[in-house]
């Protein structure tokens, strides 16, 4: 009999609408990652410009992406240790922390300086006196949910908190940020290992965008195969 009703395209309506919705989401995510890619490239270009520029004197209100220079006197007394990291030295992997030392500025304020990574148990070997330090400024942190607990009595910190560090070191008034000292000509033997460049965030946005667009194409292929199979089965 010819009275049987063939649903035809109506059976594809709901799957088609679902596919269209998922396609919109996947393509939107891909476009968003391309926008993030443009933003990240601009950020990296500004970091390159800041890297090439001469350091500016320590401003009263530091801005982002600045290489700064501070002049003052290293204070004789205790130091603090920040974080915990492993560096591979000539003898193999070594555990250590970043050395935090106070620098008294001409106006009387104290700037805490991250002088770089040192192996655990190694004496700082710092000498008080006049110094000029170049680096970048890192704002104070708040403890994270899974941060290790600071041990002020031992001078060990896992949160970059200038106020707490200053209380342990017995110095005041302290500025609300820490200067991360940059290596001037590469670290010499026995001195802290310092970064040679301003920090640069990873730039993976192009890969993410291609992933989202690839998933969109795969979804189209799957839907086309499904629709073809349904139509073939109805004929």
XYZ file of C-alpha atoms in Angstrom:
235
model
C 0.000 0.000 0.000
C 1.052 3.538 -0.619
C -0.658 5.038 2.418
C 2.353 4.638 4.741
C 3.728 7.979 5.961
C 7.454 8.456 5.581
C 8.667 10.890 8.283
C 11.551 12.049 6.100
C 13.378 15.152 7.319
C 11.160 15.504 10.376
C 13.080 12.718 12.096
C 16.214 14.830 11.711
C 14.674 17.959 13.213
C 15.561 17.343 16.861
C 19.056 15.909 16.163
C 19.626 18.780 13.726
C 18.658 21.399 16.303
C 20.889 19.758 18.911
C 23.767 19.633 16.441
C 23.261 23.290 15.515
C 23.347 24.276 19.182
C 26.536 22.330 19.825
C 28.085 23.771 16.662
C 27.323 27.293 17.855
C 29.023 26.571 21.179
C 32.106 24.977 19.589
C 32.536 27.733 17.004
C 31.999 30.372 19.702
C 34.725 28.815 21.824
C 37.068 28.741 18.830
C 36.428 32.416 18.056
C 36.940 33.296 21.718
C 40.318 31.558 21.704
C 41.311 33.517 18.582
C 40.424 36.720 20.424
C 42.499 35.555 23.370
C 45.335 34.804 20.939
C 45.307 38.406 19.686
C 45.291 39.695 23.269
C 48.148 37.376 24.290
C 50.271 38.385 21.291
C 49.798 42.045 22.210
C 50.765 41.274 25.814
C 53.905 39.422 24.725
C 54.837 42.288 22.396
C 54.568 44.725 25.304
C 56.678 42.400 27.438
C 59.315 42.324 24.700
C 59.291 46.136 24.617
C 59.609 46.319 28.404
C 62.438 43.785 28.278
C 64.350 45.876 25.744
C 63.736 49.183 27.530
C 65.987 50.590 30.212
C 64.714 50.055 33.767
C 62.786 52.957 35.253
C 63.337 54.297 38.782
C 61.069 52.645 41.329
C 57.730 54.486 40.972
C 55.444 55.361 43.860
C 52.632 53.463 42.146
C 54.157 50.712 40.016
C 52.386 49.699 36.840
C 52.322 46.300 35.172
C 54.935 45.177 32.655
C 57.650 47.424 34.041
C 61.314 46.746 34.561
C 62.351 48.887 37.518
C 65.532 49.944 39.270
C 65.827 50.504 43.018
C 68.744 52.009 44.924
C 69.274 51.545 48.626
C 71.227 49.775 51.335
C 71.086 46.083 52.144
C 70.211 45.670 55.806
C 72.374 43.511 58.009
C 70.283 40.924 59.803
C 67.994 37.981 59.181
C 66.629 36.975 55.790
C 63.485 35.098 54.769
C 62.948 32.146 52.463
C 60.079 31.879 50.008
C 58.603 28.832 48.306
C 60.179 25.490 47.530
C 61.516 24.406 44.149
C 63.952 21.933 42.638
C 66.764 23.054 40.327
C 69.047 20.699 38.447
C 72.659 21.586 39.254
C 75.880 19.893 38.237
C 75.422 17.298 40.974
C 71.797 16.575 40.140
C 68.408 17.820 41.371
C 68.598 20.058 44.444
C 65.763 21.371 46.615
C 65.853 25.011 47.626
C 63.973 28.272 48.137
C 64.103 31.910 47.074
C 66.101 34.257 49.293
C 64.219 37.373 50.457
C 66.409 40.257 51.675
C 65.437 43.780 52.839
C 66.689 46.887 51.012
C 66.365 50.247 52.817
C 65.474 52.964 50.302
C 66.645 56.602 50.605
C 63.186 57.683 51.843
C 63.365 55.191 54.707
C 60.931 52.631 53.310
C 61.966 48.992 53.038
C 61.708 47.091 49.770
C 61.847 43.317 50.030
C 63.898 41.797 47.220
C 63.690 38.237 45.952
C 67.377 37.664 45.276
C 66.872 34.308 43.601
C 66.868 30.596 44.337
C 69.417 29.004 46.650
C 69.917 25.369 47.724
C 68.465 24.443 51.089
C 70.985 24.840 53.883
C 73.344 27.124 51.965
C 74.362 30.304 53.760
C 73.176 33.470 51.983
C 76.600 35.111 52.154
C 75.128 38.596 51.676
C 76.998 41.734 52.658
C 75.291 44.923 53.854
C 75.941 48.097 51.911
C 74.839 50.287 49.040
C 73.327 48.547 46.017
C 71.340 49.109 42.839
C 68.872 46.339 42.026
C 67.005 45.757 38.759
C 63.951 43.574 38.416
C 60.185 43.482 38.207
C 57.585 43.984 40.903
C 55.310 41.253 42.153
C 52.280 42.227 44.263
C 51.461 40.654 47.585
C 49.644 37.328 47.515
C 46.859 35.865 49.593
C 47.113 32.305 50.855
C 45.521 29.808 48.490
C 43.205 27.018 49.547
C 45.979 24.437 49.206
C 48.956 26.679 50.083
C 51.469 25.318 52.544
C 51.407 26.981 55.941
C 53.987 29.716 56.528
C 56.493 29.263 59.363
C 57.427 32.823 60.423
C 59.520 31.599 63.358
C 61.807 29.776 60.911
C 61.641 32.585 58.350
C 59.937 30.314 55.795
C 57.021 31.516 53.695
C 54.918 29.931 50.976
C 52.756 33.002 50.373
C 54.439 36.169 49.102
C 53.259 38.470 51.901
C 55.602 41.464 52.413
C 53.915 42.515 55.663
C 54.293 39.083 57.268
C 57.869 38.775 56.025
C 58.720 42.249 57.346
C 57.431 41.338 60.803
C 59.702 38.297 60.838
C 62.674 40.368 59.657
C 61.907 43.176 62.117
C 61.861 45.927 59.480
C 59.380 48.718 58.744
C 57.768 50.422 56.929
C 57.648 47.903 54.105
C 56.342 48.444 50.571
C 53.342 46.295 49.530
C 55.196 44.384 46.804
C 58.389 42.407 46.271
C 61.050 43.147 43.663
C 62.098 40.010 41.777
C 65.766 40.631 41.001
C 66.869 39.867 37.455
C 70.221 38.352 36.583
C 72.502 40.962 35.040
C 75.096 38.701 33.421
C 74.100 35.202 34.389
C 74.434 33.767 37.890
C 77.930 33.152 39.150
C 78.868 30.078 41.154
C 77.609 30.193 44.727
C 75.183 33.062 44.163
C 71.375 32.824 43.952
C 69.948 31.646 40.624
C 67.910 34.553 39.250
C 65.583 34.824 36.267
C 67.140 36.415 33.199
C 63.879 37.706 31.712
C 60.551 39.191 32.657
C 57.899 36.500 33.213
C 56.044 35.416 30.103
C 52.718 33.571 30.166
C 52.233 30.564 27.881
C 50.506 31.163 24.547
C 48.451 28.066 23.730
C 45.365 29.816 22.361
C 45.921 28.876 18.708
C 46.057 25.201 19.623
C 42.882 25.532 21.677
C 41.118 27.345 18.813
C 42.082 24.630 16.328
C 40.823 22.015 18.783
C 37.387 23.652 19.076
C 37.094 24.170 15.312
C 38.220 20.581 14.728
C 35.525 19.314 17.087
C 32.975 21.397 15.170
C 34.042 19.791 11.883
C 33.937 16.327 13.466
C 30.432 17.009 14.758
C 29.292 18.001 11.268
C 30.749 14.810 9.809
C 29.035 12.668 12.453
C 25.684 14.380 11.883
C 25.991 14.065 8.099
C 26.742 10.345 8.422
C 23.810 9.911 10.799
C 21.426 11.792 8.485
C 22.573 9.811 5.451
C 22.087 6.528 7.287
C 18.584 7.497 8.407
C 17.528 8.600 4.934
C 18.980 5.457 3.381
C 17.074 3.311 5.851
C 13.787 5.061 5.034
C 14.055 4.545 1.286
